[in-house]
Phi, psi and omega in degrees: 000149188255150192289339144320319143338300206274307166295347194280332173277349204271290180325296207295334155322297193273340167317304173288153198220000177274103178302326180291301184315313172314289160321315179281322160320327123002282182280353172286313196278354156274343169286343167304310215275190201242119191335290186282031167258326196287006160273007176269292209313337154328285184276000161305327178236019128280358183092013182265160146244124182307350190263336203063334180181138158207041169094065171214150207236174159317299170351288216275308171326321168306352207237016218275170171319191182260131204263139202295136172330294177217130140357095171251316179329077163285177188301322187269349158279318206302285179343308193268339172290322206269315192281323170321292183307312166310334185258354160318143161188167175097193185302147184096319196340289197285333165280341164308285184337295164306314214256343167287318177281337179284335170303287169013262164293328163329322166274358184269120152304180199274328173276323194302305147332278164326297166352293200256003155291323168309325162298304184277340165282333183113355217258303184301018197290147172208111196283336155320321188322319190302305168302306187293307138357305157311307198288308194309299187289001161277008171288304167283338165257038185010067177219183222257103189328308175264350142338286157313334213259306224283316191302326177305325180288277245238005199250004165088317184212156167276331146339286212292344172280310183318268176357276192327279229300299208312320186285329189202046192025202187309355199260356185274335184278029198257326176320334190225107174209163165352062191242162192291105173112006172223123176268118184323172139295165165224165208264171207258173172214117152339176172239129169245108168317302153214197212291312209289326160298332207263338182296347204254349175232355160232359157080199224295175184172168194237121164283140199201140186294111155316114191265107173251113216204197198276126185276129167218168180229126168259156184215121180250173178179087202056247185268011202254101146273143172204154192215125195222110166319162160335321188252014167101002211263124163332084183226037158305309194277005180257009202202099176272309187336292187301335189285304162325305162303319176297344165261003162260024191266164182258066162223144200244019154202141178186147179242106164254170209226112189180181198248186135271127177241171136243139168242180180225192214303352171241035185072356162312151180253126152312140173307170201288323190295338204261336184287304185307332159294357195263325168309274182292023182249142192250338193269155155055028214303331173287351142305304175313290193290352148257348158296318160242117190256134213235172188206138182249137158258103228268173150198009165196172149221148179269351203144118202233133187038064181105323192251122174282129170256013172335294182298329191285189202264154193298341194286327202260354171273340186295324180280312164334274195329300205325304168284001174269295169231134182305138170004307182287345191274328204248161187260156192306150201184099182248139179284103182264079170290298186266077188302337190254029182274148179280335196280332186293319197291289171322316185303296178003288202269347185271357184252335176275348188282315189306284196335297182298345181282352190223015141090019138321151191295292193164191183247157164239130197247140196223133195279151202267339182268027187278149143279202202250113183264101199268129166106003218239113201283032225269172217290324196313338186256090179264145167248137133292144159167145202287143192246129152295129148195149215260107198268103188270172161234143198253113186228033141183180171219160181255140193271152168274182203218167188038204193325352201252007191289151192078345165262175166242104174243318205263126214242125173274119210222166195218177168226134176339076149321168202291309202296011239301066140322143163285142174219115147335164153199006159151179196250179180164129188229005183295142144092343180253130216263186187326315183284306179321303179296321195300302187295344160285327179299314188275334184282341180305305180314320163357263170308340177319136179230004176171132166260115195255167178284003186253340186174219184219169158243153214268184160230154210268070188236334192257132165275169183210133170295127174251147179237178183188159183274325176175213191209166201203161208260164200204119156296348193261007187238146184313333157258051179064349202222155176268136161286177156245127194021074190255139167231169185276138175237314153207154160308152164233070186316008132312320170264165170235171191293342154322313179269001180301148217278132140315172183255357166280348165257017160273320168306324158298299174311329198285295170312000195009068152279149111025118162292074231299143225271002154260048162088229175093188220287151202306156165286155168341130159286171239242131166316127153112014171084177167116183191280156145297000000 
């Protein structure tokens, strides 16, 4: 299939706003396409690259030829072009790089182009897509929709169905179920304002401590461990610890469901950053595990001797774990039979205030009649936890690509030093909605104090509410530190940059030290989450 195809459906998709219309633009472009194309073309149109990341900045973009006359580009040179580029490394790198992409785009018409700088930046995501998708292609194989979804669970990517459906229809999917040594998706969780909305939307329920740690599925079979991150990927020889723990559980096949943590010497969890370096580190590993030494915790199973427990209710896969692995393995856990009872409701938020209190991420409430819906956001699962936020000052912007072109959407934002100058911390294009964009675009032009080719820098004058998950330690920025999924929650043309948050209450918040009480960086929340 030639990648103009694939952007012209890509456009007519995010154009529309008819969910039907989608799905059939979908399923027209799956009967077109060639069995083994369709896991590129799949994450191609949610807006991934299967390589995930492959050393090319905005920069280099920018700078690529003029674009081809007519469409030549199939889905599967752009592919083997990308991975090429991606497999670069040593001296030289960035420039192989650069002259693999000038290749690249040289062969791209002018949409294809936009297509795959939106593709390789991030700006084409369409995280709905994955859903709308499901329909299509059970559309294009005439096959039965939650069929295609449940195969999607379990068979770990919706590529790999696709291939299967397209090459040997509906009949392939009996192929992908539950096996011990192949990993699900795993299921997801909703936003609960605090502990007191989730309990008012799931009725009996178990509340449980939120980790914020690695998400991982262990999968044993006899002497056989294997260990797969969120995203499915194969980090058994990176984890000895976890692998150890898993051959003392007293079973001897099982899918378990839990994150990896480090605490440190007072029990405390180590930052999310430190694990995920431990995580992602491949060299010397036994080095690694005795400088942070990891711990895995469970909070669910999926299959135990044999037996799938997808389907049974969270209480009786919960009695499962229980006989599986011991206490200390399982994360912290109140039973709330009677939610609208006061005294139950009170244990509730006194059991999510203990959680943050012991430096955890925030709780997940989860209804005791659920199956386990993999791969899936389902309504049965809420995270309560607390959102930060921060009064930043915006100190340059990026003009956007795709739908965002011609605007300054991506925003460079800082916090006060004492002397006061601004340090950077990080970037953001999150949270804003159209009217928002229109309106930052003419007031940024204002403020301009220099124009660049990529967007402009600013004067330091307008602040923005940010909100974030947290703050993470970072070499690329000047005091070390990073926001974490930060979005615009509003201007605050109320303020001036003079009140804008510091870089020492950022710097608290990164420690969740105690806030001093003439201000400074947001407080602790209030029991059951939500701000204080």
């Amino acid at each position: 299939m030639l990648l103009a195809d694939l952007a012209r459906t890509s456009n007519a998709v995010a154009a529309t706003s008819s969910r039907a219309a989608k799905v059939a633009l979908l399923a027209e472009l799956f009967r077109a396409i060639a069995p083994d194309e369709a896991p590129v073309a799949v994450t191609y149109l949610a807006g991934r690259l299967p390589q995930r990341r492959i050393g090319v900045g905005w920069r280099t973009l920018t700078g690529h030829t003029g674009p081809a006359g007519a469409p030549s580009l199939t889905v599967s040179r752009v592919d083997a072009a990308l991975a090429a580029i991606a497999a670069v490394r040593g001296r030289g790198a960035q420039a192989e790089r650069q002259r693999l992409l000038r290749e690249l785009m040289g062969a791209a018409t002018e949409e294809e182009q936009h297509f795959l700088v939106r593709l390789i930046t991030g700006e084409l995501r369409q995280g709905a897509l994955d859903a709308l998708a499901v329909e299509g292609l059970a559309a294009a194989a005439d096959a039965d929709a939650a069929g295609v979804r449940r195969a999607v669970m379990l068979g770990g990517s919706l590529g790999a169905v696709a291939r299967a459906l397209l090459a040997r229809g509906p009949g392939a999917l009996a192929d992908f179920r539950l096996t011990v040594g192949r990993p699900v998706q795993p299921m997801l969780a909703q936003t609960a304002r605090d502990v007191d909305e989730a309990l008012d939307r799931l009725g009996p329920c178990a509340v449980e401590e939120k980790l914020d740690g690695i998400r991982v599925q262990v999968h044993r079979d006899g002497a056989e461990v294997r260990v797969y991150t969120r995203t499915l990927d194969d980090i058994t020889g990176r984890l000895p610890e976890v692998t150890d723990a898993a051959r003392r559980w007293r079973t001897e096949q099982a899918v378990l469901d839990g994150e990896v943590i480090a605490l440190d010497a007072d029990g405390r969890p180590r930052p999310f950053q430190d694990v995920a370096g431990r995580v992602g580190s491949r060299v010397d590993v036994g080095a690694a595990r005795r400088a942070l030494p990891l711990c895995a915790v469970f909070f669910d199973l999926l299959a135990v001797e044999g037996r799938d427990l997808l389907g049974l209710p969270a209480r009786e896969r919960h009695a499962a774990l229980a006989a599986t692995v011991p206490e200390p393995l399982r994360v912290r856990r109140l039973t709330v039979l009677d939610p609208d009872g006061a005294a139950h409701r009170e244990a509730a938020r006194r059991f999510a205030g203990e959680v943050l209190a012991r430096g955890h991420e925030g709780v997940v409430v989860k209804a005791l009649d659920a199956p386990y819906s993999a791969g899936r956001r389902g309504a049965s699962w809420l995270k309560v936890k607390p959102v930060h936020t921060l009064d930043l000052v915006v100190l340059a912007a990026e003009w956007g690509s795709g739908r965002r072109s011609g605007t300054l959407s991506n925003l460079h934002l800082g916090a006060r030093r004492p002397d006061g100058s601004f340090a950077m911390l990080g970037k953001t294009f999150k949270g804003l909605t159209d009217a928002l964009l229109a309106w930052q675009t003419e007031r940024l032009q204002e403020l301009a104090a220099a124009r660049e080719p990529w967007g402009v820098r600013v004067r330091p004058e307008l602040v923005v509410e940010i909100a974030l998950d947290g703050v993470q330690r970072s070499p690329r920025y000047p005091e070390g530190l990073a926001l974490r999924f930060a979005r615009v929650v509003r201007y605050r043309e109320d303020k001036r940059p003079e009140q804008a948050d510091t870089v020492d209450a950022v710097r608290r918040l990164h420690t969740r030290a105690p806030v001093p009480e003439d201000g400074g960086a947001p407080g602790s929340p209030a029991p059951g989450g939500g701000p204080g």
